[in-house]
mmCIF file of C-alpha atoms in Angstrom:
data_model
loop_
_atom_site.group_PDB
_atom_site.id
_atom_site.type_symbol
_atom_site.label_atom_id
_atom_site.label_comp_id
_atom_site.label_asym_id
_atom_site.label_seq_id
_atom_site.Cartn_x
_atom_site.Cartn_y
_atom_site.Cartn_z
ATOM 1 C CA UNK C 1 37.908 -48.412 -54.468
ATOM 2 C CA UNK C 2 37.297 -47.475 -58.018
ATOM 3 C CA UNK C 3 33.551 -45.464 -58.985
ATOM 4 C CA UNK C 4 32.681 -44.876 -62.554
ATOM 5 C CA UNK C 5 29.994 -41.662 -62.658
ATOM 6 C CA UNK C 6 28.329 -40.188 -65.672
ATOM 7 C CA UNK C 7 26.207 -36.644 -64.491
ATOM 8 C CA UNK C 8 23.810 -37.306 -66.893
ATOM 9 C CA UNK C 9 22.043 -33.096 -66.967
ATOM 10 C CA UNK C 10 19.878 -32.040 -69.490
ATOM 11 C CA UNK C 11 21.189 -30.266 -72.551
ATOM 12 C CA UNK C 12 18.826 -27.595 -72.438
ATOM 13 C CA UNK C 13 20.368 -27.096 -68.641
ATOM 14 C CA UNK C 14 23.960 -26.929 -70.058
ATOM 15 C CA UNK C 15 23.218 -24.540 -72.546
ATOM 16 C CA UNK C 16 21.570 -22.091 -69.964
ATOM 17 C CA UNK C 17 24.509 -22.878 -67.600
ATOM 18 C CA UNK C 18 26.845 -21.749 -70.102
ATOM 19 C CA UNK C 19 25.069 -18.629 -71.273
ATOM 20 C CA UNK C 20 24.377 -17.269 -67.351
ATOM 21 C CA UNK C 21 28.624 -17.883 -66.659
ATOM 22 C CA UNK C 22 30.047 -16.235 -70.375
ATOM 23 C CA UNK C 23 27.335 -13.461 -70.475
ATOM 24 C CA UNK C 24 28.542 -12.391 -66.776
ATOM 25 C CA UNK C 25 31.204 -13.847 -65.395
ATOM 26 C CA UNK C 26 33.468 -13.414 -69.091
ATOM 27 C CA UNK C 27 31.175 -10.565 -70.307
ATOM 28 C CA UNK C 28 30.887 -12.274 -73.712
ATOM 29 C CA UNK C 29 27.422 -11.617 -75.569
ATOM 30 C CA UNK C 30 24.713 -13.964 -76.316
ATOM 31 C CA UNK C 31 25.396 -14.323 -79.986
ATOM 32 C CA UNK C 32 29.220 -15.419 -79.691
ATOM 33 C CA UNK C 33 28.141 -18.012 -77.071
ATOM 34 C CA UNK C 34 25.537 -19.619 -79.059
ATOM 35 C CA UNK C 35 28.212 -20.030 -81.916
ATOM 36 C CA UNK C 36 30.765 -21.036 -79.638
ATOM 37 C CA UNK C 37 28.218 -23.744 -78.496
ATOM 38 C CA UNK C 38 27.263 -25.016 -81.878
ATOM 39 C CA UNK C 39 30.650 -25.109 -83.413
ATOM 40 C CA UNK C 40 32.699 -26.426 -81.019
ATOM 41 C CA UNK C 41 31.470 -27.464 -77.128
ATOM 42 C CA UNK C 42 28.365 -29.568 -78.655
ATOM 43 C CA UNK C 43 30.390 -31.666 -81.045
ATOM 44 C CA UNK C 44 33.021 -32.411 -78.349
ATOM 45 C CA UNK C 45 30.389 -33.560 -76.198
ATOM 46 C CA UNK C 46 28.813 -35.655 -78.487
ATOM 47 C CA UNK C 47 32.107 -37.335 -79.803
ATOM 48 C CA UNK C 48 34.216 -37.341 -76.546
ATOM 49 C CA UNK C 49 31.805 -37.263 -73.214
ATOM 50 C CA UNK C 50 28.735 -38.653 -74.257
ATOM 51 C CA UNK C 51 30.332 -42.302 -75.145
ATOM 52 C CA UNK C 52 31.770 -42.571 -71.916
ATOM 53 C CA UNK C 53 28.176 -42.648 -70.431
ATOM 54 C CA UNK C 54 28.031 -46.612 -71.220
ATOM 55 C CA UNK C 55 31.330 -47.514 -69.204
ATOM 56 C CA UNK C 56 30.119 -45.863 -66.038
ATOM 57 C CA UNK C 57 28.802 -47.774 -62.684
ATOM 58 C CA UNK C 58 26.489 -45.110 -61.460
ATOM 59 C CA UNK C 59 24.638 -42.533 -64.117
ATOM 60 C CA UNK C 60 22.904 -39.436 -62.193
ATOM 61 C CA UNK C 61 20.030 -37.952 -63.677
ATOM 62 C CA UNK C 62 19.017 -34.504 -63.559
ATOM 63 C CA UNK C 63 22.464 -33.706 -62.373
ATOM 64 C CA UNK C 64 23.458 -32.107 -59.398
ATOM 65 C CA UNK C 65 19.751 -31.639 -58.224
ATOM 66 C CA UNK C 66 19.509 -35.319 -57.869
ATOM 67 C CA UNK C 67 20.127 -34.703 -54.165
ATOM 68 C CA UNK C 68 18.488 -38.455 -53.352
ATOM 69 C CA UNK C 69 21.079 -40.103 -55.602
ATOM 70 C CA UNK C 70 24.043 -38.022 -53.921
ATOM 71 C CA UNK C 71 23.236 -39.029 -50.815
ATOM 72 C CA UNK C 72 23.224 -43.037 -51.753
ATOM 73 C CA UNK C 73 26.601 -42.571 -53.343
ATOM 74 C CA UNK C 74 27.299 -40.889 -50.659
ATOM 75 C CA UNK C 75 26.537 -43.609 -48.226
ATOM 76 C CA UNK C 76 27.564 -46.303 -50.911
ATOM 77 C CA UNK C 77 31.598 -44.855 -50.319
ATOM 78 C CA UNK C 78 31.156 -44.728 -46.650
ATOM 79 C CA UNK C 79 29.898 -48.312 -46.108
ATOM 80 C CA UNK C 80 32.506 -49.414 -48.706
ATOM 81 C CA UNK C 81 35.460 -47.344 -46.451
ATOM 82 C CA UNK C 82 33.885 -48.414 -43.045
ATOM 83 C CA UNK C 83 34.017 -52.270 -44.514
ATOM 84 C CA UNK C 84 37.493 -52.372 -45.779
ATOM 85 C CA UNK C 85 38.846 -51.062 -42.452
ATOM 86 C CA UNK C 86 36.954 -53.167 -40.334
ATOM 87 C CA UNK C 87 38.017 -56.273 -42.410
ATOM 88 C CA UNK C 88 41.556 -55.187 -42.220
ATOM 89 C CA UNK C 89 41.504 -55.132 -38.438
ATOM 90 C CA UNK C 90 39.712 -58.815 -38.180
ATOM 91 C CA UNK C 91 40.380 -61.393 -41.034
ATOM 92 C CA UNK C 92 37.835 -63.117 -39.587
ATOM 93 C CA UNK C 93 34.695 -60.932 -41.216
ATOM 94 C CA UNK C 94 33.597 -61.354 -44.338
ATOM 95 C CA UNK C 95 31.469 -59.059 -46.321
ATOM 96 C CA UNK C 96 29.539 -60.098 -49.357
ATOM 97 C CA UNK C 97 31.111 -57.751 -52.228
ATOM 98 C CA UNK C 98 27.886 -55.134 -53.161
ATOM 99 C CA UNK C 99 26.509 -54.583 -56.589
ATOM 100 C CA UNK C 100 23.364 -52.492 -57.479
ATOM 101 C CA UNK C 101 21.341 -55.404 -57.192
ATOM 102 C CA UNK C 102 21.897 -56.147 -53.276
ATOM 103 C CA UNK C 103 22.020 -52.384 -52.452
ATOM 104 C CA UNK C 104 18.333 -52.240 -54.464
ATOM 105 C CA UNK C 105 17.893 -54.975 -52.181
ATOM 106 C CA UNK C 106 19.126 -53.088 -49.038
ATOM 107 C CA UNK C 107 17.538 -49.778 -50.069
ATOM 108 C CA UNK C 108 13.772 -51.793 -49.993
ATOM 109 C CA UNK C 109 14.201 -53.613 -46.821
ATOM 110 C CA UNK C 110 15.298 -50.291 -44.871
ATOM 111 C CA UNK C 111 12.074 -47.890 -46.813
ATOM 112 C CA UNK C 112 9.581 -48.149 -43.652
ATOM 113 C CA UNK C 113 6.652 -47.424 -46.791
ATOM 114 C CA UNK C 114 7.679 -51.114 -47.642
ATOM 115 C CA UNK C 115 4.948 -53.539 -47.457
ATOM 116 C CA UNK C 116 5.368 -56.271 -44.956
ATOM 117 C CA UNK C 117 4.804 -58.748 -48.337
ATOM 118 C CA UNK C 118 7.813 -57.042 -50.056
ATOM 119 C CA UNK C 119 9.878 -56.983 -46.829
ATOM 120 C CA UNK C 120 9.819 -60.529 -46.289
ATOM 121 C CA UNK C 121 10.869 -61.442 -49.438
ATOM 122 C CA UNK C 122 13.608 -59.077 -50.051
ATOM 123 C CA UNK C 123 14.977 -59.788 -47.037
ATOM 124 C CA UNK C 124 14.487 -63.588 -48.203
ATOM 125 C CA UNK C 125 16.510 -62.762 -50.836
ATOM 126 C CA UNK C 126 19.372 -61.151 -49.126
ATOM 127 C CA UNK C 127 19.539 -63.770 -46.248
ATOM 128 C CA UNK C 128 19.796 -66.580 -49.294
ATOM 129 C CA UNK C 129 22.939 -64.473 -50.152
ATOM 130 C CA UNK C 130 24.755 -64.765 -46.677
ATOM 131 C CA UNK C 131 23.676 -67.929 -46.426
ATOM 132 C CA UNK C 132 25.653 -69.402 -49.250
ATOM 133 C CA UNK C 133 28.635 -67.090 -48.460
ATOM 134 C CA UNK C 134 28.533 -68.541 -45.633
ATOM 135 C CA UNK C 135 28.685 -72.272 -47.042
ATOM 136 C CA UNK C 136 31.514 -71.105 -48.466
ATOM 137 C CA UNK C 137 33.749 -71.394 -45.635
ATOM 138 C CA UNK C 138 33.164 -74.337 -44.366
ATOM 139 C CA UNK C 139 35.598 -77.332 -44.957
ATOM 140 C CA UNK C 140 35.307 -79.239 -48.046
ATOM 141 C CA UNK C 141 36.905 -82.749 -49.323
ATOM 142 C CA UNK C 142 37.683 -83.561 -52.747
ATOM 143 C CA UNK C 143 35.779 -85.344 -55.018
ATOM 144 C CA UNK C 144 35.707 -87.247 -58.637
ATOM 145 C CA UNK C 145 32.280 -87.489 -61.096
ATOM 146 C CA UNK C 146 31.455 -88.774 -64.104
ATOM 147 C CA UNK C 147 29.714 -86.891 -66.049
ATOM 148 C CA UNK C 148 27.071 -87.534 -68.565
ATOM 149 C CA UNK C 149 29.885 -87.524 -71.446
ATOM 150 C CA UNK C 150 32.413 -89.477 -70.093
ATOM 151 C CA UNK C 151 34.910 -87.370 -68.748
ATOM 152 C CA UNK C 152 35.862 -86.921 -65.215
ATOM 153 C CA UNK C 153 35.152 -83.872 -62.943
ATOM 154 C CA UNK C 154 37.463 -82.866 -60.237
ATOM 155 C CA UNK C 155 35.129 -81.152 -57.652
ATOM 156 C CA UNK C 156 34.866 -80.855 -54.244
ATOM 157 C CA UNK C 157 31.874 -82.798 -51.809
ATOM 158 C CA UNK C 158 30.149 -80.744 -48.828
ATOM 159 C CA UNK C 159 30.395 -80.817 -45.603
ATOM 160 C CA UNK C 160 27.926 -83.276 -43.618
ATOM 161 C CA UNK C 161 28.562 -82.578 -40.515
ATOM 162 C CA UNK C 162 26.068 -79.063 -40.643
ATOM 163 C CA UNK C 163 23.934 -77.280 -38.239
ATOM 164 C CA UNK C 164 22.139 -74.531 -37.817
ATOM 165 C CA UNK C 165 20.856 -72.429 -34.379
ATOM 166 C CA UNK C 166 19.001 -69.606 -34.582
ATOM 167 C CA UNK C 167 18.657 -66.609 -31.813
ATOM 168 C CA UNK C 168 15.114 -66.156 -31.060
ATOM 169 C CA UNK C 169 13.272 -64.368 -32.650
ATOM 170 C CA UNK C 170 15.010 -62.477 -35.378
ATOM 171 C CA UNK C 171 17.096 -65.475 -36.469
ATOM 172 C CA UNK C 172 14.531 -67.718 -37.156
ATOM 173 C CA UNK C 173 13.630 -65.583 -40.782
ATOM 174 C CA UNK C 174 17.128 -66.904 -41.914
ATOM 175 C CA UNK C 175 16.130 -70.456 -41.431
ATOM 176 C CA UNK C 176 14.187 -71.198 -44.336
ATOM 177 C CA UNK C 177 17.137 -70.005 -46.696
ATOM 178 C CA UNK C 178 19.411 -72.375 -44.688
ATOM 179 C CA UNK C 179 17.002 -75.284 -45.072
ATOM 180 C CA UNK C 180 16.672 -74.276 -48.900
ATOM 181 C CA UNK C 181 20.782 -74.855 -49.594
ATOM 182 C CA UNK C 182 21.164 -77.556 -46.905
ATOM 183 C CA UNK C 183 18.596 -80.172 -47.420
ATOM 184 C CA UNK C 184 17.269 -81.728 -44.243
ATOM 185 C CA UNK C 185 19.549 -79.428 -41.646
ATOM 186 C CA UNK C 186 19.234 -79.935 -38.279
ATOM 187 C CA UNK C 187 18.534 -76.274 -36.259
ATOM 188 C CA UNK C 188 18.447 -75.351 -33.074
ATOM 189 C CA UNK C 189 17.813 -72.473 -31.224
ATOM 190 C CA UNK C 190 18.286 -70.053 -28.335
ATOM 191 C CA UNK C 191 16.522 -67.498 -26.639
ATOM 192 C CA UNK C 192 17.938 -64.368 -25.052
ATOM 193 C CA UNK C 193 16.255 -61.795 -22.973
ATOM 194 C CA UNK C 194 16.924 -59.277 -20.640
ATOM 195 C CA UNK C 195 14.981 -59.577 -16.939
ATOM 196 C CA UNK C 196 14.579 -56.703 -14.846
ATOM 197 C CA UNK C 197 17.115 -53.357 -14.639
ATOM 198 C CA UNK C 198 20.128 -55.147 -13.774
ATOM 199 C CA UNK C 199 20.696 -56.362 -17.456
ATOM 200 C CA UNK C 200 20.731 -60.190 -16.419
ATOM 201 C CA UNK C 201 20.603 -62.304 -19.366
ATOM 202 C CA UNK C 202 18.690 -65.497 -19.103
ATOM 203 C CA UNK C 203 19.175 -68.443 -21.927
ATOM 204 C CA UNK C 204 16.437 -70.935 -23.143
ATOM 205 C CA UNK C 205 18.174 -73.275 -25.483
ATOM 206 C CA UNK C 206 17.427 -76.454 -27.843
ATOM 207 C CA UNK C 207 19.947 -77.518 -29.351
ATOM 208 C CA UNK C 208 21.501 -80.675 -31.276
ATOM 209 C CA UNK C 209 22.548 -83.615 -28.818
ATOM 210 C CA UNK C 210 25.785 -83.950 -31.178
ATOM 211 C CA UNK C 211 26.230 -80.386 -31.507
ATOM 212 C CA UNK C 212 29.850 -80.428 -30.319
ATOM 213 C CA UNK C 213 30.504 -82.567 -33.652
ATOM 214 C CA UNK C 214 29.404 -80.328 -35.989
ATOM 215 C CA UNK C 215 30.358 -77.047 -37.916
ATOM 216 C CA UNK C 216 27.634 -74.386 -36.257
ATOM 217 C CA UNK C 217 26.031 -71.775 -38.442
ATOM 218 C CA UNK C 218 25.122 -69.375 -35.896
ATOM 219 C CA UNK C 219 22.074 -67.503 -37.359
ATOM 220 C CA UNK C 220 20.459 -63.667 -36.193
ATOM 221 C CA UNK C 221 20.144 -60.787 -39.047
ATOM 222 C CA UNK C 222 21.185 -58.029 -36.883
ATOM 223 C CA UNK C 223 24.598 -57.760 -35.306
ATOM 224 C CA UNK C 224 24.140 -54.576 -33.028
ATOM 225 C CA UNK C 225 25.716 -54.127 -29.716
ATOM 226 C CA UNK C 226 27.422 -57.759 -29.691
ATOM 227 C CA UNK C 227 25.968 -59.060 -26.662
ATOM 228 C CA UNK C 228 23.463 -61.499 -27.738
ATOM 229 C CA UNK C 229 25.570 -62.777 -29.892
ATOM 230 C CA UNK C 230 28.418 -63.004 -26.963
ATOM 231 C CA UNK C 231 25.670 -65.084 -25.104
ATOM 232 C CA UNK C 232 24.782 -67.015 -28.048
ATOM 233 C CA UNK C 233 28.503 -67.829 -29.120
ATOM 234 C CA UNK C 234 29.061 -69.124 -25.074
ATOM 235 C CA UNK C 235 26.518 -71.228 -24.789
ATOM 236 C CA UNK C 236 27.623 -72.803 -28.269
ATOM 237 C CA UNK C 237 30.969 -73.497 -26.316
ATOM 238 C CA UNK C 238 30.383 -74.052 -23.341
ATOM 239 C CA UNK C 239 28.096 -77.244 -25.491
ATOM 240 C CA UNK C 240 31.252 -78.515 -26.520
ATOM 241 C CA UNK C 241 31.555 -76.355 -30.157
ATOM 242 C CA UNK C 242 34.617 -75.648 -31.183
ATOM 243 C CA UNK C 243 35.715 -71.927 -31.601
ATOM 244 C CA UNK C 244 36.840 -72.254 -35.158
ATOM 245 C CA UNK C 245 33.092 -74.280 -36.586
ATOM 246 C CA UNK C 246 31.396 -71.594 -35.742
ATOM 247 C CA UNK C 247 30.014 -69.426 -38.013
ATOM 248 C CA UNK C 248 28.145 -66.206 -37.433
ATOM 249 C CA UNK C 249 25.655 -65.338 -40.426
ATOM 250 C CA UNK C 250 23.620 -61.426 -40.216
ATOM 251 C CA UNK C 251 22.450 -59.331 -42.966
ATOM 252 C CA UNK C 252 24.179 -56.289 -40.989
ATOM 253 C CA UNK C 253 26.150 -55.489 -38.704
ATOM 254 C CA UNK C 254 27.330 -52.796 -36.779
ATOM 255 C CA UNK C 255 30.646 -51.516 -35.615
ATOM 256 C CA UNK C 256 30.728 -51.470 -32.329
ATOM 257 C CA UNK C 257 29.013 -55.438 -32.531
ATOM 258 C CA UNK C 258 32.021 -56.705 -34.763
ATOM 259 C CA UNK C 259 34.520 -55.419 -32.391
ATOM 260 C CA UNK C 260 33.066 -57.040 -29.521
ATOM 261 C CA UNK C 261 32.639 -60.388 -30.871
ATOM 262 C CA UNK C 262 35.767 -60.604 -33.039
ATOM 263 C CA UNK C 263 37.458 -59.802 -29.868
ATOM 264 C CA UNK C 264 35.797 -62.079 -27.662
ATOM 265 C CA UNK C 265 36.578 -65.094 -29.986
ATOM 266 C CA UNK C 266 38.859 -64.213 -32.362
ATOM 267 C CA UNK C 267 38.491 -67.986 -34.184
ATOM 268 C CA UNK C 268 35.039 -67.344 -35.344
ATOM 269 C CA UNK C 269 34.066 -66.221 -38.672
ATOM 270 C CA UNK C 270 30.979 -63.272 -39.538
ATOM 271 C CA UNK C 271 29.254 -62.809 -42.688
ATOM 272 C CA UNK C 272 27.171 -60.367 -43.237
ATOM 273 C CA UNK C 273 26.466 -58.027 -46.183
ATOM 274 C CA UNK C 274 26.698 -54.934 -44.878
ATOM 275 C CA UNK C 275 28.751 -52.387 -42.154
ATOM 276 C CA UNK C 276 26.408 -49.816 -40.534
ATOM 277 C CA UNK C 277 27.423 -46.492 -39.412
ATOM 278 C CA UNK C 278 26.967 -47.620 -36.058
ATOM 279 C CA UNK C 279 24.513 -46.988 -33.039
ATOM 280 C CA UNK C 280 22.353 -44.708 -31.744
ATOM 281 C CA UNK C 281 22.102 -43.367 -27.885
ATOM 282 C CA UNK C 282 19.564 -46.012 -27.827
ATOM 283 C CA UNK C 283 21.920 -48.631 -29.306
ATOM 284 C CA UNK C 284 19.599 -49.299 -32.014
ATOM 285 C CA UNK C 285 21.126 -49.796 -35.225
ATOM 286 C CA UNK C 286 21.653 -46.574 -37.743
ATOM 287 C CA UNK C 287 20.606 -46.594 -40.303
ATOM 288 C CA UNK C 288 19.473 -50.405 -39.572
ATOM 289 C CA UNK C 289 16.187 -51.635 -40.752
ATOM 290 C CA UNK C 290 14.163 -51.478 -37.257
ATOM 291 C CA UNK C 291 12.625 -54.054 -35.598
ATOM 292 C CA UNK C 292 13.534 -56.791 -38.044
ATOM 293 C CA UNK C 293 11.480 -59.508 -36.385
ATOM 294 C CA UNK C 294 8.172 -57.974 -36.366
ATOM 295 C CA UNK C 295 8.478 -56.354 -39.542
ATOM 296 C CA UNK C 296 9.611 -59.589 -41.094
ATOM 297 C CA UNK C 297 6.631 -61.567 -38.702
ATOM 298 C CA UNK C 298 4.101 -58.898 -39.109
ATOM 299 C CA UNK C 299 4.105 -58.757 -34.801
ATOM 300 C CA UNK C 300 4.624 -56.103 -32.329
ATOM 301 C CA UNK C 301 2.341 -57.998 -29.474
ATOM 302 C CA UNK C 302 4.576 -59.259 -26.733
ATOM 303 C CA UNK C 303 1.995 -61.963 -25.628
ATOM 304 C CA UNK C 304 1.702 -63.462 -28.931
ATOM 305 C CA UNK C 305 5.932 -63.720 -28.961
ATOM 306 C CA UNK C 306 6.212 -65.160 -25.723
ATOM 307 C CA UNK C 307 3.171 -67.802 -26.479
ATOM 308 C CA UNK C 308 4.978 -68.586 -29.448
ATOM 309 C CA UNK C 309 8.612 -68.562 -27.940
ATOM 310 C CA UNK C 310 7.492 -71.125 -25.383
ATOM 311 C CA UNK C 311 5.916 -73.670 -27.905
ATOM 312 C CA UNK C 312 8.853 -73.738 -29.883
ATOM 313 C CA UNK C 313 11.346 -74.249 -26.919
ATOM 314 C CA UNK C 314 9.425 -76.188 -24.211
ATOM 315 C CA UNK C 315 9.999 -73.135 -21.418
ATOM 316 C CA UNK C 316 6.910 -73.008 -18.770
ATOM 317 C CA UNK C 317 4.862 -69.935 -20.045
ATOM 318 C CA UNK C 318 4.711 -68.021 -16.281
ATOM 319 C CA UNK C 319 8.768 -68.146 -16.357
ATOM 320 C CA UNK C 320 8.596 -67.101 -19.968
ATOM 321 C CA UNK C 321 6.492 -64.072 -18.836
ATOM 322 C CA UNK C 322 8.669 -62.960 -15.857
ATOM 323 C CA UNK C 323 10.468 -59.904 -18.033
ATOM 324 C CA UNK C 324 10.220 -56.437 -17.943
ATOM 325 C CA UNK C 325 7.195 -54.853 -19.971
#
């Protein structure tokens, strides 16, 4: 991993830097630094340091006091190490490469001062991203156009045989950038929740009739602990999907998820576009983003989920409402 980074500090800090260290660490008096300064440090700055400021990837203000860009770079190099072990181990994960842009992104979509307006579409914006990674792995054929001049273009045609399922509730903010690449998708979906203190999971699915004959791209923005997504990627099989068409698309993920899914089913790829640090005692997500699905809904009222949850999937509303409060 290569980083490019210009301290960009104030002159009038350099100066003062230099005159505190000569005048008492070198015992050197004010007048001979000054000249020292003017003749010979200053120009050498100018001509050999400060043109190397426009090749760098990060510039830092104010210097070393700039405490609040340390820290990103900081977690910039750890992601960055966390991501290229993690894809070493499993092949099968795939993380978007970062720039600026998507960690501007990132940086918005974590800030709990961000408006639920500015959420939504930020994370809108990163979810398009995974999205068409995503596309990218699915099978292609070859194809042959004319174009408007004449000449013949060796491309490649898409794959029609596309679907999408979301996992209630989270994964159904990733389904309008889905529908936006893949005109006219089919999606399905499936709900997972826990019922009483034994753990038990209970699934609500709808899904495709033909699903078994298509490439799945298995949608929820948070990969934490694994198990959902365990569920999920079961009930996908056990519908007749192949191991290798599915797809698993989250804007992060976290360690401890990736092991347990990669694995469980080694033939499935992940996207996401980020590694976490990992969880919590709670097994929430750190540094995560929260509660993705009501930040990105603008919800936190477990009635108003579960009366939506039950329209959308056809589930009788008093089974819907046998879970823990």
């Amino acid at each position: 991993m290569n980083m490019k980074i210009f301290v960009d500090t104030d002159a009038d800090v350099r100066l003062a830097r230099r005159i505190r260290r000569d005048t008492v660490e070198k015992g050197r008096d004010i007048g001979t630094v000054l000249d020292q300064y003017s003749k010979f440090v200053k120009p050498a700055f100018d001509d050999f340091i400060l043109p190397t400021k426009k090749y760098a990837d990060i510039i830092i203000p104010r210097g070393g006091d700039n405490h609040v860009a340390i820290d990103l770079i900081v977690q910039h190099i750890r992601t960055k190490l966390g991501q290229h072990n993690l894809c070493k181990i499993y092949p099968n994960l795939y993380v978007i490469q970062s720039t600026f842009q998507i960690r501007g992104m990132h940086t918005l979509v974590r800030d709990t001062q961000t408006t639920k307006h500015d959420f939504v579409f930020y994370s809108d914006r990163l979810i398009r991203l995974v999205v068409e990674h995503g596309l990218g792995h699915l099978p292609f054929t070859e194809k042959q156009v004319i174009t408007p001049t004449g000449s013949v273009y060796t491309g490649v045609d898409f794959c029609k045989r596309l679907c999408g399922v979301s996992i209630i509730r989270s994964g159904e903010s990733m389904e309008n950038a889905l529908r936006a690449c893949c005109k006219g998708i089919k999606i399905g979906k499936i709900l997972i929740h826990r019922e009483g203190d034994n753990g038990q999971q209970l699934i609500y699915e709808k899904l495709p009739k033909d699903i078994s004959d298509r490439h799945v791209l298995l949608l929820d923005p948070i990969l934490g602990t694994g198990n959902s997504a365990v569920q999920a990627i079961n009930l996908l099989i056990k519908k007749g999907v192949p191991e290798s068409n599915i797809i698993f698309l989250n804007l992060i993920s976290a360690p401890q998820g990736v092991h347990v899914v990669c694995k469980s089913f080694p033939r499935i790829k992940i996207v996401t576009s980020e590694i976490e640090i990992g969880l919590n005692k709670d097994y929430r997500v750190i540094p995560g983003m929260g509660e993705f699905g009501d930040r990105y809904f603008g919800t936190d009222d477990d009635d108003q989920q579960m009366i939506s949850l039950t329209t959308q999937l056809d589930v009788p509303p008093l089974k819907m409402r046998e879970q823990p409060s």
